[in-house]
Coordinates of C-alpha atoms in Angstrom, one line a residue:
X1 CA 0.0 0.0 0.0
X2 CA 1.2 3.6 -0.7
X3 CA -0.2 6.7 0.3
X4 CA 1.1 9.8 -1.9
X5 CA 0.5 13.6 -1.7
X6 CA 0.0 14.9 -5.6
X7 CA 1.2 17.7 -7.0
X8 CA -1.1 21.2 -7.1
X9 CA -3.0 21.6 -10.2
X10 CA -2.4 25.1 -11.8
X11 CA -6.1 24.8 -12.8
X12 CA -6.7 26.6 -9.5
X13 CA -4.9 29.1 -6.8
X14 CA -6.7 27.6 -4.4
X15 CA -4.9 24.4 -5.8
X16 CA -1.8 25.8 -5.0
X17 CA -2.2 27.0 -2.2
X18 CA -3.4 24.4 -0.4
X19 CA -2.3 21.0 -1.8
X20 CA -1.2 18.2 0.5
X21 CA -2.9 19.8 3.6
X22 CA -5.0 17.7 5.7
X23 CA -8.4 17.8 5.8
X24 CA -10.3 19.0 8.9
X25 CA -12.6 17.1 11.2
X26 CA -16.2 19.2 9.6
X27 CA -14.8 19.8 6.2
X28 CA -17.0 18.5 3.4
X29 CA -14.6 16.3 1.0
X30 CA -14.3 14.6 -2.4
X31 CA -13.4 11.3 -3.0
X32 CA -12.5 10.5 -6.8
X33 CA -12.2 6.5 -7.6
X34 CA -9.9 4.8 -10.1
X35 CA -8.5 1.9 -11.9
X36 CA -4.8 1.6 -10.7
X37 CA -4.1 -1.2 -13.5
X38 CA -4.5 2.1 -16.0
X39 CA -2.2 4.0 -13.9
X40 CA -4.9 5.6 -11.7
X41 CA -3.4 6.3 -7.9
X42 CA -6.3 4.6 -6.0
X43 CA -8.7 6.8 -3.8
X44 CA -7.7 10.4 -4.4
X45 CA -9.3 13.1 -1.2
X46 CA -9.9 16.3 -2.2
X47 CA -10.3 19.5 -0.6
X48 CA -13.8 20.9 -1.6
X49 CA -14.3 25.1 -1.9
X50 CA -17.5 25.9 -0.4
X51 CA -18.2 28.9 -2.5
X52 CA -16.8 27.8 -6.1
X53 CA -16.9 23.8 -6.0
X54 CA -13.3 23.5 -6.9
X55 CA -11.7 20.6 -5.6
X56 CA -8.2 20.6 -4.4
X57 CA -6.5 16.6 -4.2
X58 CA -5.1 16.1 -0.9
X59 CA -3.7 13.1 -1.2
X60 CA -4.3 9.9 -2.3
X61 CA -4.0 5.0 -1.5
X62 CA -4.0 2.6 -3.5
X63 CA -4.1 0.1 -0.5
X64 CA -7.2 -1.8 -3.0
X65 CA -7.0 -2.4 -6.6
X66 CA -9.1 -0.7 -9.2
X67 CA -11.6 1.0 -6.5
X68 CA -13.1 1.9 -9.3
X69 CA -16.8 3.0 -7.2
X70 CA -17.2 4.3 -3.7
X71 CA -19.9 4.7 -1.7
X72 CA -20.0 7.3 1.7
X73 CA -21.8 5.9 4.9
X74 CA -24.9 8.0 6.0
X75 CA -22.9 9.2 9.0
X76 CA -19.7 10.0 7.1
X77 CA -17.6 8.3 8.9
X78 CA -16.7 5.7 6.8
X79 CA -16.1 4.9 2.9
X80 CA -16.8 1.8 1.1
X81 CA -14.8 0.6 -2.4
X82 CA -14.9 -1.9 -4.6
X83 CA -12.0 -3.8 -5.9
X84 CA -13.2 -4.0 -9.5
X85 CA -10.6 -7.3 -10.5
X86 CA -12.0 -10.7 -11.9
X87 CA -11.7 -12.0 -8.1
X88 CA -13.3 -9.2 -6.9
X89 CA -13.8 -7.8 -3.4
X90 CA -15.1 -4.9 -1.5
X91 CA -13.4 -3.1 1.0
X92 CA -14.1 -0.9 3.9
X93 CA -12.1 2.8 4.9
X94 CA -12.5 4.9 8.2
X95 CA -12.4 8.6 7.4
X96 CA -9.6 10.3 9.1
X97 CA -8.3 14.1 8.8
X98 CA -5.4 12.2 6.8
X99 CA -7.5 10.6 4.4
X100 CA -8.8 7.2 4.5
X101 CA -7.4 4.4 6.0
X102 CA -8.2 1.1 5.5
X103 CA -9.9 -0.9 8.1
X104 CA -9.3 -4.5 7.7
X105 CA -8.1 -6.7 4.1
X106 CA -10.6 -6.5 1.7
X107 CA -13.6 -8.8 1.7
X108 CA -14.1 -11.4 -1.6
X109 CA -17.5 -11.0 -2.4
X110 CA -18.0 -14.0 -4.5
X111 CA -18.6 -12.6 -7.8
X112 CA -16.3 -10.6 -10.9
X113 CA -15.7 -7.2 -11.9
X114 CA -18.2 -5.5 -9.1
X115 CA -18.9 -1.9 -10.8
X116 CA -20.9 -0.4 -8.6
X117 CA -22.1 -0.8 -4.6
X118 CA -24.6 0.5 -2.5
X119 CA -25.5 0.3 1.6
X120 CA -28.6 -0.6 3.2
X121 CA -30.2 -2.0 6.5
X122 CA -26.9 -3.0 7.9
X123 CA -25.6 -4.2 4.7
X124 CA -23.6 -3.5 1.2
X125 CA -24.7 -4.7 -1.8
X126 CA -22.0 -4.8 -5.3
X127 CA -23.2 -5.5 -8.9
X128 CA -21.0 -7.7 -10.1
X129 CA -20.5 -7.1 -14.3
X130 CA -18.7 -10.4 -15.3
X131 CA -20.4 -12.7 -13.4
X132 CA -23.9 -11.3 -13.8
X133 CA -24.7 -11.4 -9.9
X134 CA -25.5 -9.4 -7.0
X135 CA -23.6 -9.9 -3.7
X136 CA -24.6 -8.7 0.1
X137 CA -22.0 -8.5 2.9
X138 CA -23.2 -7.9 6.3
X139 CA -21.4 -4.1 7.6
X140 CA -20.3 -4.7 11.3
X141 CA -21.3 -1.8 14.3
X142 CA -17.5 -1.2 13.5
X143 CA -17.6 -0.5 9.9
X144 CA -15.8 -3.7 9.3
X145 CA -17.4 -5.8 6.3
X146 CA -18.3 -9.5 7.1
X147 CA -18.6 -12.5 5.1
X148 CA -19.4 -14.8 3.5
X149 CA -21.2 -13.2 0.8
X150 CA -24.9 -14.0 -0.4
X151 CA -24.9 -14.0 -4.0
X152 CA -27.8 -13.9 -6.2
X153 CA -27.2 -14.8 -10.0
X154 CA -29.3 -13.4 -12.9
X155 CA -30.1 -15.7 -16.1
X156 CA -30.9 -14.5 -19.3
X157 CA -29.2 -12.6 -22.0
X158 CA -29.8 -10.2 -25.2
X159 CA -29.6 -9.8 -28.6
X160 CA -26.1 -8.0 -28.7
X161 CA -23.9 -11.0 -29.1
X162 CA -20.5 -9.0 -28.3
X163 CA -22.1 -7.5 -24.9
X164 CA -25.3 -9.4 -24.2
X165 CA -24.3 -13.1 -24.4
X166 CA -25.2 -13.8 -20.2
X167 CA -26.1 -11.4 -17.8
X168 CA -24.1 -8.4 -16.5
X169 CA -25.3 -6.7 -13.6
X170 CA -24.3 -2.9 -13.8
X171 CA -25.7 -1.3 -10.3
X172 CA -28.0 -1.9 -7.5
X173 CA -29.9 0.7 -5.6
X174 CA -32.5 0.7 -2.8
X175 CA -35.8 2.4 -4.0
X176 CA -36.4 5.5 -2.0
X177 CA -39.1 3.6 0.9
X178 CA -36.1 1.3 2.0
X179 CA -38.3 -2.0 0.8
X180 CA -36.4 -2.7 -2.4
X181 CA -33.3 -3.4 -4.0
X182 CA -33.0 -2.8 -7.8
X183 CA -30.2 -4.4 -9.9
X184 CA -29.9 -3.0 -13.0
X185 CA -28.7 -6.1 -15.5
X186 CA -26.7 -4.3 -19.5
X187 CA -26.5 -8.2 -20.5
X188 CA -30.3 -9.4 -19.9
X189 CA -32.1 -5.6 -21.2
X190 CA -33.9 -6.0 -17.4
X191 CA -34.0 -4.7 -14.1
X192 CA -35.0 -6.8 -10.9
X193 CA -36.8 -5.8 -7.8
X194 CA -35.7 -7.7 -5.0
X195 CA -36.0 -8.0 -1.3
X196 CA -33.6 -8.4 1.1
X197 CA -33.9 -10.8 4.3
X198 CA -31.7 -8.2 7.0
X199 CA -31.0 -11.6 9.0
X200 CA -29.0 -13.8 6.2
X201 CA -28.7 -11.1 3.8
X202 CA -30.0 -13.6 0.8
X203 CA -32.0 -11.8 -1.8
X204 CA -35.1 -12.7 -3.6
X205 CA -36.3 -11.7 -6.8
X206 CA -40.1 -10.4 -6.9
X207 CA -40.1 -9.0 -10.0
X208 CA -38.1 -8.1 -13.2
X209 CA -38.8 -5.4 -15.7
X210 CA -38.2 -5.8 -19.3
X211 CA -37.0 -2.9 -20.9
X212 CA -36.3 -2.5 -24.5
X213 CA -34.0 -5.2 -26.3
X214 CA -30.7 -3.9 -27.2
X215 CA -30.9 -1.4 -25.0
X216 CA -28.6 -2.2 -22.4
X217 CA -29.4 -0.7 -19.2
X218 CA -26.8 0.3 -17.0
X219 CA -27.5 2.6 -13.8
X220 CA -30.8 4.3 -12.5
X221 CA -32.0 7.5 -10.4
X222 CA -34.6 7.4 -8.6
X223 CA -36.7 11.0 -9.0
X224 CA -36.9 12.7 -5.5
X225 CA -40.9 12.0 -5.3
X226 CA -39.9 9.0 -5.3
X227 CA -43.0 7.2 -7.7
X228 CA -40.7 8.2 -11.3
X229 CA -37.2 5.8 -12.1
X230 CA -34.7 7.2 -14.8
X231 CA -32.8 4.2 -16.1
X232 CA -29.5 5.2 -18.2
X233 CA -29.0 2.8 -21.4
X234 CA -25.5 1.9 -22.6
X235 CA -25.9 0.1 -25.7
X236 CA -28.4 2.9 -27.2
X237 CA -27.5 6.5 -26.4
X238 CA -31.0 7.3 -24.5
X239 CA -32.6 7.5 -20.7
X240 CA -35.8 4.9 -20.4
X241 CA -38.6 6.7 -17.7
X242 CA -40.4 3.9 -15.3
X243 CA -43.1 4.9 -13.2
X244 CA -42.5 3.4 -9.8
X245 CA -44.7 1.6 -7.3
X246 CA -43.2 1.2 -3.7
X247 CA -46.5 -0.6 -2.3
X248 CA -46.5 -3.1 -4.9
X249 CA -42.2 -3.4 -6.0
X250 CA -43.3 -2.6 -9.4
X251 CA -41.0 -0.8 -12.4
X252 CA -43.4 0.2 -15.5
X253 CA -41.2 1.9 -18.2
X254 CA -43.4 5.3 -19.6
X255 CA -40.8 5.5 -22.6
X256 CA -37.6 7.2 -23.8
X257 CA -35.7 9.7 -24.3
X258 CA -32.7 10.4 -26.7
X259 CA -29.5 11.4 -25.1
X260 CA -27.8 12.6 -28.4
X261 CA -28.8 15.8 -30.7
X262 CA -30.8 14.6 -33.8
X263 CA -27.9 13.3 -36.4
X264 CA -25.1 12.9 -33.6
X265 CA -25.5 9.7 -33.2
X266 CA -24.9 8.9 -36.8
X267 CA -21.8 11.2 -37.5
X268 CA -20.0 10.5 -34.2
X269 CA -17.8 7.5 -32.9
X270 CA -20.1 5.2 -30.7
X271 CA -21.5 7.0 -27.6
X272 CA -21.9 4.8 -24.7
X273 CA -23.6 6.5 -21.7
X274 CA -22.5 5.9 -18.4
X275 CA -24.1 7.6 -15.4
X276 CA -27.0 10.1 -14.8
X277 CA -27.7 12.7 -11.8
X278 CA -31.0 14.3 -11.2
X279 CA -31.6 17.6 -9.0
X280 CA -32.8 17.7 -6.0
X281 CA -35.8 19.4 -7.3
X282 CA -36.7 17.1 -9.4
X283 CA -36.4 19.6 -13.0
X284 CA -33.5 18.6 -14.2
X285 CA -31.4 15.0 -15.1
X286 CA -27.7 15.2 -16.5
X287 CA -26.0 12.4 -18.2
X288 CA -22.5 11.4 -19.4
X289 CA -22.0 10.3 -22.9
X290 CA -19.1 9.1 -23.4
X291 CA -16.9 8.9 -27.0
X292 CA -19.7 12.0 -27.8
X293 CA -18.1 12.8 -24.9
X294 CA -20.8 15.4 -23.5
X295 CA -23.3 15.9 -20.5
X296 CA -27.1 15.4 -21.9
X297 CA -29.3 18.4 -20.0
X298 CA -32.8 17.0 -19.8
X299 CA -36.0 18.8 -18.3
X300 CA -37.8 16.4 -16.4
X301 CA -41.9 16.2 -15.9
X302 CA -42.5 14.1 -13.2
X303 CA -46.3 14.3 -13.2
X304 CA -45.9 13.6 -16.8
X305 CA -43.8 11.2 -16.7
X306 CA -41.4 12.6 -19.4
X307 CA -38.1 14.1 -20.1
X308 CA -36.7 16.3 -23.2
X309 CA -33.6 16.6 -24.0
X310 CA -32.6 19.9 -23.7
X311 CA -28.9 19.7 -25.1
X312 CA -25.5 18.6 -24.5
X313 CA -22.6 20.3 -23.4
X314 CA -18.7 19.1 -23.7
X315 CA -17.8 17.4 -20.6
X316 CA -14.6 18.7 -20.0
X317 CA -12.7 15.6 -21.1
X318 CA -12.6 12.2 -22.7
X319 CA -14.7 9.1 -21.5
X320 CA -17.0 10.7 -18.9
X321 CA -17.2 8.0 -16.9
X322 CA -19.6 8.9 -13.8
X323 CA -21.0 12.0 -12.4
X324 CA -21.7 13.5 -9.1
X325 CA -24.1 16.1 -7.8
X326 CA -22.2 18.7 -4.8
X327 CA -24.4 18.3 -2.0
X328 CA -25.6 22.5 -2.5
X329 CA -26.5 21.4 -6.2
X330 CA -24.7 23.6 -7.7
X331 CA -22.3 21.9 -9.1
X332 CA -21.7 18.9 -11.1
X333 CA -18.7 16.5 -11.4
X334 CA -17.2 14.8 -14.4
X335 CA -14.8 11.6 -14.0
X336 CA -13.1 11.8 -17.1
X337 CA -11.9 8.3 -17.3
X338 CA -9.5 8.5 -20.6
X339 CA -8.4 11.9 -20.1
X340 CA -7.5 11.1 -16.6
X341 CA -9.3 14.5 -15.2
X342 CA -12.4 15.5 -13.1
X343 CA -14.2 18.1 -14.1
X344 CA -16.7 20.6 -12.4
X345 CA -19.8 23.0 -13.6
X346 CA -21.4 26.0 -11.9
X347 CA -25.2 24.7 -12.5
X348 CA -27.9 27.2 -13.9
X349 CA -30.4 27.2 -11.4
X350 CA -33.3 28.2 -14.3
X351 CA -31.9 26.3 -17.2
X352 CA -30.1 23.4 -15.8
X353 CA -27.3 23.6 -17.8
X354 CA -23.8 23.4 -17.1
X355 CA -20.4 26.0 -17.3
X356 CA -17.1 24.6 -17.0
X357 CA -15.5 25.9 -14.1
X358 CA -12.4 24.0 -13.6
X359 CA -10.8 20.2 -13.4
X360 CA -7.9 18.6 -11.9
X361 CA -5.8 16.2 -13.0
X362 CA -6.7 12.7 -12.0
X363 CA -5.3 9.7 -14.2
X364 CA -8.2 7.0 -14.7
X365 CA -10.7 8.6 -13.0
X366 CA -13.9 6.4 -12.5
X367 CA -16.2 7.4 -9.6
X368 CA -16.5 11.0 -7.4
X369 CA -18.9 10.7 -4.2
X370 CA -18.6 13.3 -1.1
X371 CA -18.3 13.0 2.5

């Protein structure tokens, strides 16, 4: 494991004034995941400036490989990464003034290439891409992950024969009552509502969605009235809208919505989206698109259950692969995966749409989430 203090990006003065400091107990932070087999440095802390959103790195452990997602605990005392590797693992950090620090080895989860991870009732949940499975690991009182896992496989598969030849599960994500758990499946075009027993941890599947063949869903927002679901497709550049049902676990898609001006799609390389954010009012969604290599603006009707694409804006970068919201909403965070950057935007509060407003160097970057 090493633990390394970058260099201050020029992007900023604040940058270079205040690189390598520690962080203070109180002081909101970023956390910016990579993969370290593409030279990324591991989990990078950053300073966050209240007033402009510019984030300053800190310093940075690889002491997992390839955390390529992170998820905060509620309380913000701990961190949560998975080790995205084909014998992959999860692995649990205690947030210190000095950045995080690991609190026990990492914890095999029973599955390959986890992508993405969530926590719920007492425990945390990864999506497991290569395997097509969904894993649960009991979190300890202390923070401390347990094991074994409780792994539930999908079946099924889709008409893309390069990506769609078994099932790849992509995310999971409690539903907004605390009842469900959704797991979002590229290779099987579905997305299962499940329950989850709090004593074993074992999940059962009451219900899957079908959603569009080809499509290849990937990750989904839940709208903050909780009843509307924005899934994110991959393998067709648009955003499918599901009304949801919390009484009944039920996910009824309402329709699309393109994530690409009319005509990109054709004379650009192949877009692949990759995450999507949604205010905290509810107005507005933003997506990443990468190889178009943009942030989709949509305006969002939730008692209409529709969304317009309003338009797209560069995203700073290359390969935008996820984005986060600053707890304010006001800005908006670009991993730039290929370019090995992250970069922020000062949000219009009428419009929605996004102004570049800085970035930082960050080789690889895959995930940002604050604490």
């Amino acid at each position: 494991m090493a633990t390394t203090e970058p260099a201050a990006d020029s992007t900023t003065e604040a940058a270079r004034r205040t690189s390598g400091r520690p962080a203070r107990e109180g002081q909101l932070r970023a956390y910016l995941g990579s993969f370290t087999a593409a030279g990324g440095p591991g989990i990078t802390t950053a300073a966050v400036d209240p007033a402009t959103g510019a984030l300053t790195p800190l310093h940075s452990t690889d002491a997992v490989p390839n955390p390529s997602y992170l998820a905060a605990a509620p309380d913000g005392r701990h961190l949560y990464a998975v080790s995205e590797t084909p014998d992959g693992a999860a692995a649990a950090f205690r947030l210190t003034p000095g950045g995080p620090e690991l609190l026990a080895p990492a914890v095999p989860i029973g599955g390959a290439d986890p992508t993405h991870l969530t926590l719920t009732t007492g425990h945390l949940l990864t999506a497991n891409y290569s395997s097509g499975d969904v894993s649960t690991l009991p979190v300890h009182a202390d923070g401390t992950l347990g094991g074994p896992p409780r792994v539930l496989a999908h079946r099924g598969s889709g008409p893309r024969a390069d990506r769609q030849e078994g099932p790849h599960a992509h995310a999971v994500r409690p539903d907004p009552s605390g009842r469900w758990l959704l797991s979002v499946d590229l290779g099987t075009d579905s997305v299962r509502i499940c329950a989850l027993d709090p004593a074993s941890g074992a999940l059962s599947v009451r219900d899957e969605t079908r959603l569009r063949p080809g499509s290849g869903p990937r990750h989904l927002a839940f709208h903050p009235d909780g009843q509307l679901a924005c899934v994110i497709n991959e393998l067709d550049p648009t955003v499918t809208l599901c009304r949801w049902d919390a009484a009944q676990g039920r996910l009824t898609p309402l329709g699309e919505t393109p994530l690409l001006p009319e005509g990109a799609a054709a004379a650009a390389d192949p877009t692949y989206p990759s995450a999507l954010v949604l205010s905290r009012d509810g107005r507005f969604g933003w997506a990443a698109n990468r190889g178009h290599d943009s942030i989709a603006v949509l305006s969002l009707d939730a008692r209409a259950g529709t969304a317009t694409l309003v338009t797209t804006v560069p995203c700073g970068g290359h390969w935008p692969r996820d984005l986060a919201l600053h707890p304010d909403g006001r800005h908006l965070y670009a991993a730039n995966e290929r370019s090995g950057d992250v970069t922020w935007f000062a949000l219009d509060p009428r419009t929605g749409v996004p102004e570049r407003a800085g970035s930082v160097p960050a080789p690889a970057a895959s995930c940002v989430v604050f604490a």
